[in-house]
Coordinates of C-alpha atoms and ligand atoms in Angstrom, one line a residue:
M19 CA -57.5 -20.3 -4.2
L20 CA -60.8 -20.1 -2.4
D21 CA -60.8 -21.4 1.7
V22 CA -64.4 -22.8 1.2
N23 CA -64.3 -24.0 4.2
N24 CA -63.2 -21.3 6.1
I25 CA -65.8 -18.7 4.4
R26 CA -68.7 -21.2 4.9
K27 CA -68.3 -20.4 8.5
D28 CA -68.7 -16.7 8.3
F29 CA -72.4 -17.3 6.9
P30 CA -74.6 -18.6 10.1
I31 CA -77.9 -19.7 7.3
L32 CA -75.6 -21.5 5.7
H33 CA -75.4 -24.2 9.3
R34 CA -79.2 -25.3 9.8
Q35 CA -81.4 -28.1 9.3
V36 CA -84.4 -27.6 7.4
N37 CA -86.6 -29.9 6.3
G38 CA -84.6 -32.4 8.6
K39 CA -81.6 -31.7 6.4
P40 CA -78.0 -30.1 6.8
L41 CA -79.8 -27.0 4.4
I42 CA -77.9 -26.8 0.6
Y43 CA -78.6 -23.3 -0.7
F44 CA -78.7 -23.4 -4.5
D45 CA -80.6 -20.5 -5.1
N46 CA -78.1 -17.9 -4.9
A47 CA -79.0 -16.2 -8.3
A48 CA -82.7 -15.1 -6.8
T49 CA -80.6 -13.8 -3.6
S50 CA -77.3 -14.0 -2.6
Q51 CA -76.8 -15.2 1.1
T52 CA -75.0 -11.8 3.8
P53 CA -72.2 -13.0 6.5
Q54 CA -71.8 -12.8 9.4
Q55 CA -69.4 -9.1 8.4
V56 CA -71.9 -7.6 7.3
I57 CA -75.0 -8.8 9.6
D58 CA -72.2 -6.7 12.3
V59 CA -72.5 -3.5 10.3
I60 CA -76.3 -3.5 10.4
V61 CA -75.9 -4.8 13.9
D62 CA -73.5 -1.6 14.9
Y63 CA -75.5 0.6 13.0
Y64 CA -79.0 0.4 14.7
S65 CA -77.0 -0.8 18.1
N66 CA -75.6 3.0 17.9
Y67 CA -76.3 5.7 15.5
N68 CA -79.0 4.7 13.6
A69 CA -80.2 7.9 12.4
N70 CA -81.2 10.5 9.7
I71 CA -78.3 11.9 7.1
H72 CA -78.0 15.3 5.4
R73 CA -80.1 16.7 8.1
G74 CA -78.8 17.0 11.3
V75 CA -76.2 18.8 13.7
H76 CA -76.1 15.7 15.8
S77 CA -73.3 13.3 16.3
L78 CA -75.1 10.2 14.6
S79 CA -77.0 12.0 12.3
Q80 CA -73.1 13.0 11.1
E81 CA -71.5 9.3 12.0
A82 CA -74.2 8.0 9.6
T83 CA -73.8 10.5 6.8
D84 CA -70.2 9.4 7.2
A85 CA -70.8 6.2 6.9
Y86 CA -73.4 6.4 4.4
E87 CA -70.9 8.2 2.0
Q88 CA -68.0 6.6 2.6
A89 CA -70.0 3.1 1.6
R90 CA -70.9 5.2 -2.1
L91 CA -67.3 5.8 -1.9
K92 CA -66.8 2.2 -2.1
I93 CA -69.0 1.7 -4.6
Q94 CA -68.0 4.0 -6.9
N95 CA -64.2 2.6 -5.8
H96 CA -65.7 -1.4 -6.7
F97 CA -67.3 0.4 -9.8
N98 CA -64.2 2.3 -11.2
A99 CA -66.9 5.5 -11.4
K100 CA -65.4 8.6 -11.8
H101 CA -67.1 10.6 -9.3
S102 CA -68.4 9.7 -6.3
H103 CA -72.0 11.9 -7.9
E104 CA -72.5 9.3 -10.6
I105 CA -73.6 7.0 -7.7
I106 CA -77.2 6.4 -6.8
Y107 CA -78.2 4.6 -4.6
T108 CA -81.7 3.0 -6.0
S109 CA -83.6 -0.2 -3.9
G110 CA -82.2 -1.8 -6.5
T111 CA -82.5 -3.4 -10.3
T112 CA -86.1 -2.9 -11.0
H113 CA -86.1 0.6 -9.6
G114 CA -82.5 2.0 -10.9
I115 CA -84.5 1.0 -14.1
N116 CA -87.1 2.2 -13.5
L117 CA -85.6 5.9 -12.3
I118 CA -83.9 5.6 -16.8
A119 CA -87.0 4.8 -18.1
N120 CA -88.6 7.2 -16.4
G121 CA -86.1 9.7 -17.2
F122 CA -86.3 9.4 -20.3
S123 CA -89.4 9.5 -20.9
S124 CA -89.4 13.4 -22.2
L125 CA -85.6 12.6 -24.0
L126 CA -87.8 10.4 -27.5
Q127 CA -90.0 10.7 -29.8
K128 CA -92.9 8.8 -31.9
G129 CA -90.3 6.8 -34.0
D130 CA -87.4 6.3 -32.0
E131 CA -86.0 2.9 -31.2
I132 CA -85.4 1.1 -28.3
I133 CA -83.5 -2.7 -27.9
V134 CA -84.1 -5.1 -25.5
S135 CA -83.0 -8.5 -25.8
A136 CA -84.7 -11.9 -25.6
L137 CA -82.7 -12.9 -22.7
E138 CA -84.0 -9.9 -20.5
H139 CA -85.5 -10.0 -16.7
H140 CA -88.6 -9.1 -17.0
S141 CA -87.0 -5.6 -15.2
N142 CA -85.7 -4.8 -18.6
I143 CA -88.6 -5.3 -20.8
V144 CA -91.1 -3.5 -18.4
P145 CA -90.2 -1.0 -17.7
W146 CA -89.0 -0.2 -21.6
Q147 CA -92.4 -1.5 -23.2
M148 CA -93.8 0.9 -20.9
L149 CA -92.3 4.0 -21.8
C150 CA -93.1 2.6 -25.9
E151 CA -96.1 3.3 -24.4
R152 CA -95.8 7.3 -22.7
T153 CA -93.3 8.7 -26.3
G154 CA -94.7 6.0 -29.3
A155 CA -91.5 4.6 -28.8
I156 CA -90.8 1.1 -31.2
L157 CA -88.7 -2.1 -29.2
K158 CA -87.0 -4.6 -30.8
V159 CA -85.2 -7.4 -29.8
I160 CA -81.7 -8.9 -30.4
P161 CA -82.4 -12.8 -30.9
M162 CA -81.5 -15.5 -29.4
N163 CA -80.8 -19.7 -30.2
Q164 CA -79.9 -22.0 -28.9
N165 CA -77.0 -22.7 -26.6
G166 CA -79.3 -19.0 -25.2
E167 CA -77.0 -17.1 -27.0
L168 CA -77.7 -13.6 -28.5
V169 CA -76.6 -13.5 -31.9
L170 CA -74.7 -10.6 -33.0
S171 CA -75.2 -10.4 -36.8
E172 CA -78.9 -9.2 -36.0
F173 CA -77.9 -6.7 -33.5
D174 CA -76.2 -5.7 -36.3
S175 CA -78.9 -5.6 -38.6
I176 CA -81.7 -3.9 -36.3
L177 CA -79.3 -1.2 -34.7
N178 CA -79.4 2.2 -37.3
D179 CA -80.0 5.6 -36.4
N180 CA -83.0 4.5 -34.6
T181 CA -81.7 3.6 -32.2
K182 CA -81.3 5.9 -29.1
L183 CA -81.1 3.2 -26.2
V184 CA -80.2 0.0 -25.9
F185 CA -80.8 -2.0 -22.5
V186 CA -79.1 -6.2 -22.1
N187 CA -77.6 -7.8 -19.4
H188 CA -74.4 -8.5 -18.6
I189 CA -75.2 -12.3 -16.9
S190 CA -78.5 -14.1 -17.9
N191 CA -80.6 -14.6 -14.3
A192 CA -82.4 -17.8 -16.4
L193 CA -79.2 -19.9 -18.6
G194 CA -76.5 -17.6 -16.9
T195 CA -75.2 -16.9 -20.3
I196 CA -72.5 -13.7 -19.3
N197 CA -73.5 -11.6 -23.3
P198 CA -70.6 -9.5 -24.7
I199 CA -71.7 -6.2 -23.1
K200 CA -68.3 -4.7 -24.7
Y201 CA -69.6 -5.1 -28.3
I202 CA -73.1 -4.2 -28.1
I203 CA -71.4 -1.1 -26.3
T204 CA -69.2 -0.2 -28.6
E205 CA -71.9 -1.1 -31.3
A206 CA -74.2 1.0 -29.8
H207 CA -71.9 4.3 -29.8
K208 CA -71.7 4.2 -33.3
F209 CA -75.0 5.2 -33.8
G210 CA -75.2 7.6 -30.8
A211 CA -77.3 5.4 -28.9
V212 CA -76.9 5.1 -24.8
V213 CA -76.9 1.3 -23.6
L214 CA -77.7 0.1 -19.8
V215 CA -76.9 -3.1 -18.8
D216 CA -77.8 -4.6 -15.9
G217 CA -75.6 -6.4 -13.8
A218 CA -78.2 -7.8 -11.6
Q219 CA -77.0 -11.4 -11.9
S220 CA -73.2 -10.4 -12.9
C221 CA -71.8 -8.8 -10.2
P222 CA -71.9 -11.6 -7.8
H223 CA -69.3 -13.1 -10.2
I224 CA -67.4 -10.9 -12.0
K225 CA -66.1 -6.6 -11.1
P226 CA -66.7 -4.7 -13.7
D227 CA -65.0 -1.5 -14.8
V228 CA -67.4 1.1 -15.7
Q229 CA -65.2 3.6 -17.9
A230 CA -63.6 0.5 -19.2
L231 CA -67.3 -0.9 -20.2
D232 CA -67.7 3.2 -21.7
V233 CA -71.1 2.2 -21.0
D234 CA -73.7 5.5 -19.9
F235 CA -76.0 3.0 -17.1
Y236 CA -74.9 -0.2 -15.6
V237 CA -77.5 -1.5 -12.3
C238 CA -77.4 -3.9 -10.4
S239 CA -78.4 -4.8 -5.8
A240 CA -77.3 -5.9 -2.7
H241 CA -79.1 -8.4 -2.8
K242 CA -77.1 -10.8 -5.4
I243 CA -73.7 -9.0 -3.9
C244 CA -74.2 -10.3 0.0
G245 CA -75.7 -7.3 0.6
P246 CA -79.2 -6.8 2.5
T247 CA -82.6 -6.4 0.7
G248 CA -83.9 -3.1 -0.5
V249 CA -80.6 -1.4 -1.8
G250 CA -79.1 -1.3 -5.5
M251 CA -76.7 1.3 -7.5
L252 CA -77.4 2.8 -10.2
Y253 CA -74.1 4.3 -12.3
G254 CA -74.5 6.8 -14.2
K255 CA -72.7 8.9 -16.7
E256 CA -71.9 12.5 -15.2
E257 CA -73.3 14.0 -18.4
W258 CA -76.3 11.5 -18.8
L259 CA -77.4 11.9 -15.0
K260 CA -76.8 16.1 -15.2
K261 CA -79.7 15.6 -18.3
L262 CA -82.2 13.2 -16.6
P263 CA -85.0 14.8 -15.2
P264 CA -85.7 13.3 -11.2
Y265 CA -87.4 10.6 -10.5
Q266 CA -89.5 11.4 -7.3
G267 CA -90.0 14.4 -6.5
G268 CA -89.3 14.9 -2.5
G269 CA -87.0 15.7 0.6
E270 CA -83.7 15.7 -0.1
M271 CA -83.6 16.1 -4.1
I272 CA -84.1 19.9 -3.6
A273 CA -82.3 22.8 -4.4
E274 CA -85.0 25.6 -3.2
V275 CA -88.3 25.2 -2.4
S276 CA -91.1 28.3 -2.9
F277 CA -94.4 27.8 -4.4
E278 CA -93.8 29.1 -7.3
K279 CA -90.4 26.8 -8.4
T280 CA -88.3 24.1 -7.1
T281 CA -84.5 23.8 -8.3
Y282 CA -83.4 20.4 -7.6
A283 CA -80.3 19.7 -5.7
D284 CA -76.7 18.5 -8.1
L285 CA -75.8 15.5 -8.2
P286 CA -76.5 12.3 -6.8
H287 CA -78.7 13.5 -4.5
K288 CA -81.7 14.8 -7.2
F289 CA -82.5 11.2 -8.0
E290 CA -82.9 10.2 -4.2
A291 CA -85.0 11.9 -2.9
G292 CA -87.3 11.0 0.8
T293 CA -84.7 8.9 4.3
P294 CA -82.5 6.3 1.7
N295 CA -82.6 3.1 2.9
I296 CA -79.6 4.2 5.0
C297 CA -78.5 0.8 6.9
G298 CA -78.1 -0.8 3.4
G299 CA -76.0 2.0 1.7
I300 CA -74.2 0.7 4.6
A301 CA -73.9 -2.9 4.6
F302 CA -73.9 -2.5 0.7
G303 CA -70.3 -1.4 0.8
A304 CA -69.8 -3.9 3.4
A305 CA -71.1 -6.4 1.4
L306 CA -68.8 -5.0 -1.4
D307 CA -65.3 -5.1 1.5
Y308 CA -65.9 -8.6 2.1
M309 CA -66.1 -9.9 -1.8
N310 CA -62.8 -8.1 -2.8
R311 CA -60.6 -9.7 0.1
I312 CA -61.6 -12.8 -1.3
G313 CA -61.5 -11.5 -4.7
F314 CA -63.2 -12.0 -7.5
A315 CA -60.2 -13.6 -10.3
N316 CA -61.2 -16.3 -7.5
I317 CA -64.6 -16.2 -6.8
S318 CA -64.9 -16.7 -10.8
A319 CA -62.6 -18.8 -11.1
Y320 CA -63.1 -21.3 -8.0
E321 CA -67.4 -20.7 -9.5
N322 CA -66.0 -21.7 -12.7
E323 CA -64.5 -26.2 -11.3
L324 CA -68.2 -25.5 -9.7
L325 CA -70.0 -25.1 -12.6
K326 CA -68.2 -27.1 -14.8
Y327 CA -68.8 -30.7 -12.3
A328 CA -72.3 -29.9 -11.7
T329 CA -72.8 -30.5 -15.5
E330 CA -70.7 -32.8 -15.8
Q331 CA -72.7 -34.7 -13.4
L332 CA -76.0 -33.9 -14.4
Q333 CA -75.6 -34.6 -17.9
Q334 CA -75.8 -38.4 -17.2
I335 CA -78.7 -38.3 -15.8
E336 CA -81.0 -39.9 -18.2
G337 CA -83.1 -37.4 -20.1
L338 CA -82.0 -34.0 -18.5
K339 CA -81.8 -31.5 -20.3
I340 CA -79.3 -28.1 -19.9
Y341 CA -81.3 -25.0 -21.1
G342 CA -78.3 -22.8 -21.7
T343 CA -75.4 -23.7 -22.8
A344 CA -73.3 -21.1 -24.6
K345 CA -69.3 -20.6 -24.4
E346 CA -69.3 -17.7 -21.7
K347 CA -71.6 -18.9 -19.0
T348 CA -71.6 -17.9 -15.1
S349 CA -72.6 -20.7 -12.5
V350 CA -76.5 -20.4 -12.9
I351 CA -77.8 -24.0 -14.5
S352 CA -80.7 -23.9 -15.2
F353 CA -82.4 -27.2 -16.5
N354 CA -86.0 -29.9 -16.8
V355 CA -85.5 -34.0 -16.4
G356 CA -88.4 -35.5 -18.9
N357 CA -91.8 -34.8 -18.8
I358 CA -91.4 -33.9 -15.0
H359 CA -92.8 -30.9 -13.7
P360 CA -89.8 -28.5 -12.5
Y361 CA -92.3 -27.8 -9.6
D362 CA -92.8 -30.5 -8.5
I363 CA -88.7 -31.8 -9.1
G364 CA -88.4 -28.6 -6.9
T365 CA -90.7 -29.9 -3.3
I366 CA -89.1 -32.7 -3.2
L367 CA -85.9 -31.0 -3.4
D368 CA -87.3 -29.4 -0.3
K369 CA -87.5 -31.2 1.3
M370 CA -84.6 -32.6 1.2
G371 CA -83.2 -29.1 2.0
I372 CA -81.7 -28.7 -0.8
A373 CA -83.1 -24.8 -2.2
V374 CA -83.3 -24.5 -5.7
R375 CA -85.8 -21.7 -7.9
T376 CA -88.4 -23.7 -10.0
G377 CA -90.7 -21.2 -12.8
H378 CA -89.9 -19.0 -15.7
H379 CA -87.8 -16.5 -13.1
C380 CA -89.0 -14.1 -14.4
A381 CA -88.0 -14.1 -17.9
Q382 CA -91.4 -15.6 -19.9
P383 CA -89.8 -15.0 -22.9
I384 CA -86.9 -17.6 -22.5
M385 CA -89.3 -20.1 -21.3
D386 CA -91.8 -19.2 -24.9
Y387 CA -88.4 -19.8 -27.3
F388 CA -88.0 -23.4 -25.7
K389 CA -91.5 -24.1 -25.7
I390 CA -91.0 -25.0 -21.4
P391 CA -92.9 -23.4 -18.8
G392 CA -90.2 -22.5 -16.6
T393 CA -87.5 -24.7 -16.0
I394 CA -85.6 -26.1 -12.3
R395 CA -82.8 -23.2 -11.5
A396 CA -79.4 -24.9 -9.5
S397 CA -77.7 -21.1 -9.4
F398 CA -74.3 -21.6 -6.7
M399 CA -71.9 -18.9 -5.7
F400 CA -67.9 -19.4 -4.1
Y401 CA -69.8 -20.3 -1.0
N402 CA -71.0 -23.7 -2.7
T403 CA -68.7 -26.8 -2.5
K404 CA -67.8 -30.1 -5.2
E405 CA -69.8 -32.2 -2.2
E406 CA -73.1 -30.2 -1.7
I407 CA -73.8 -30.7 -5.8
D408 CA -73.2 -34.8 -4.7
T409 CA -75.9 -35.0 -2.9
F410 CA -77.4 -32.1 -4.8
I411 CA -77.3 -34.5 -8.2
T412 CA -78.2 -38.1 -5.3
A413 CA -81.5 -36.1 -4.1
L414 CA -82.2 -35.6 -8.0
K415 CA -82.0 -38.6 -8.9
K416 CA -84.2 -39.8 -6.2
A417 CA -87.2 -37.0 -7.0
V418 CA -86.7 -38.3 -10.7
M419 CA -87.2 -41.3 -9.8
M420 CA -90.0 -40.8 -7.7
L421 CA -91.8 -39.7 -9.8
S422 CA -91.1 -41.1 -13.3
Ligands
C6P624 N1 -83.7 -11.7 -10.7 C1 -83.8 -14.3 -9.8 O1 -84.2 -15.1 -9.6 P1 -84.1 -7.0 -7.6 O2 -85.7 -7.6 -7.7 O3 -85.2 -5.2 -8.2 O4 -83.0 -6.6 -7.4 O5 -83.6 -7.9 -9.3 C2 -84.4 -7.6 -10.3 C3 -83.6 -7.9 -11.5 C4 -83.3 -8.2 -12.6 N2 -82.9 -8.6 -13.9 C5 -82.0 -9.6 -13.3 C6 -81.4 -9.6 -14.9 C7 -82.5 -10.1 -12.3 O6 -81.6 -11.4 -12.4 C8 -82.8 -9.4 -11.4 C9 -83.7 -10.4 -10.0 C10 -83.8 -12.6 -9.3 O7 -83.7 -14.9 -10.6 C11 -84.8 -12.1 -9.1 S1 -87.0 -12.5 -9.9

């Protein structure tokens, strides 16, 4: 079990005040907080061995290269990738998805079909629409039901021999639904389709095994997993990464350059043009170490308790409607109270030191489905507590009274 009081000591930000009140941070689905252990790694890098990597014979460059490549091995190990060169550093989930969407420009043709789900973040919609514009491919959508679950029978019926790509998130950022990705991957593969899973919201709560899932591509951002912003990873099966063309041209991604012809470096460097976020990559590895020390089984068991407790408390508030009531759900609760605008409630909660996200959460099709402009979203991590939820419920009731 988790020793939450001790864990909270690792997070300096959790001890500050906001608007004169102790901070209650329930905006973890937007970005997670960073433990001192990861902050120390960042400070150590810039204090002691800041240098460019893969380029220098000098000691600092060697040290930085070793630490950066060591972190890649940690990421490989965490996701159980077969090869370390199947892990590509990116600037985050959005970058990883765009890298793949760009790569498939030359591999698709008019009439090919791409499937996304109704639960996607804009990052997993817009790049595929752009790909369709470039290639003449057709975008199809797996619909959802009122609980915020994907309708799998519809998925089965739109899947066909023309389906080339399937893109789905592991967990919905707006509703918290955990999608049945193993089923989706297995069915898509029966038609030879390639599957990319957006793991931006799953990686803070679940430890995905990319080989057991047999997924073709998996992407995530370090900042959702107690790491820094501006770094993430793309896992790709070796066979697919070899087939795809490079995304960006530049230093470090080449084997040889002349004005007549350039040949590309081997994986993973083919996809890593330019000086990367070296410190970010090293800190990403440290963040995974931190999370693994706590243990993902402990993390998800505790967060499920928080989810259950908060859901029960919220349901007692008159006029409150929760959006996203899937059987398989993570610690994200989206809701509205009566006709009160989410932004107004969010603003009052902030005055009481409570950070939640309000709005469409970069998932406008979900809001359109429910015919609402947005929701209030409270999202919990393993460092949150039931006491914080109690304070939040009291504050929410006050806000509702003020606005009714
Ligand atoms: N969702 C949220 O508040 P980036 O910005 O590249 O790190 O992640 C984009 C992204 C992609 N897919 C999903 C499912 C996501 O949740 C996110 C980021 C944040 O919900 C910020 S919009």
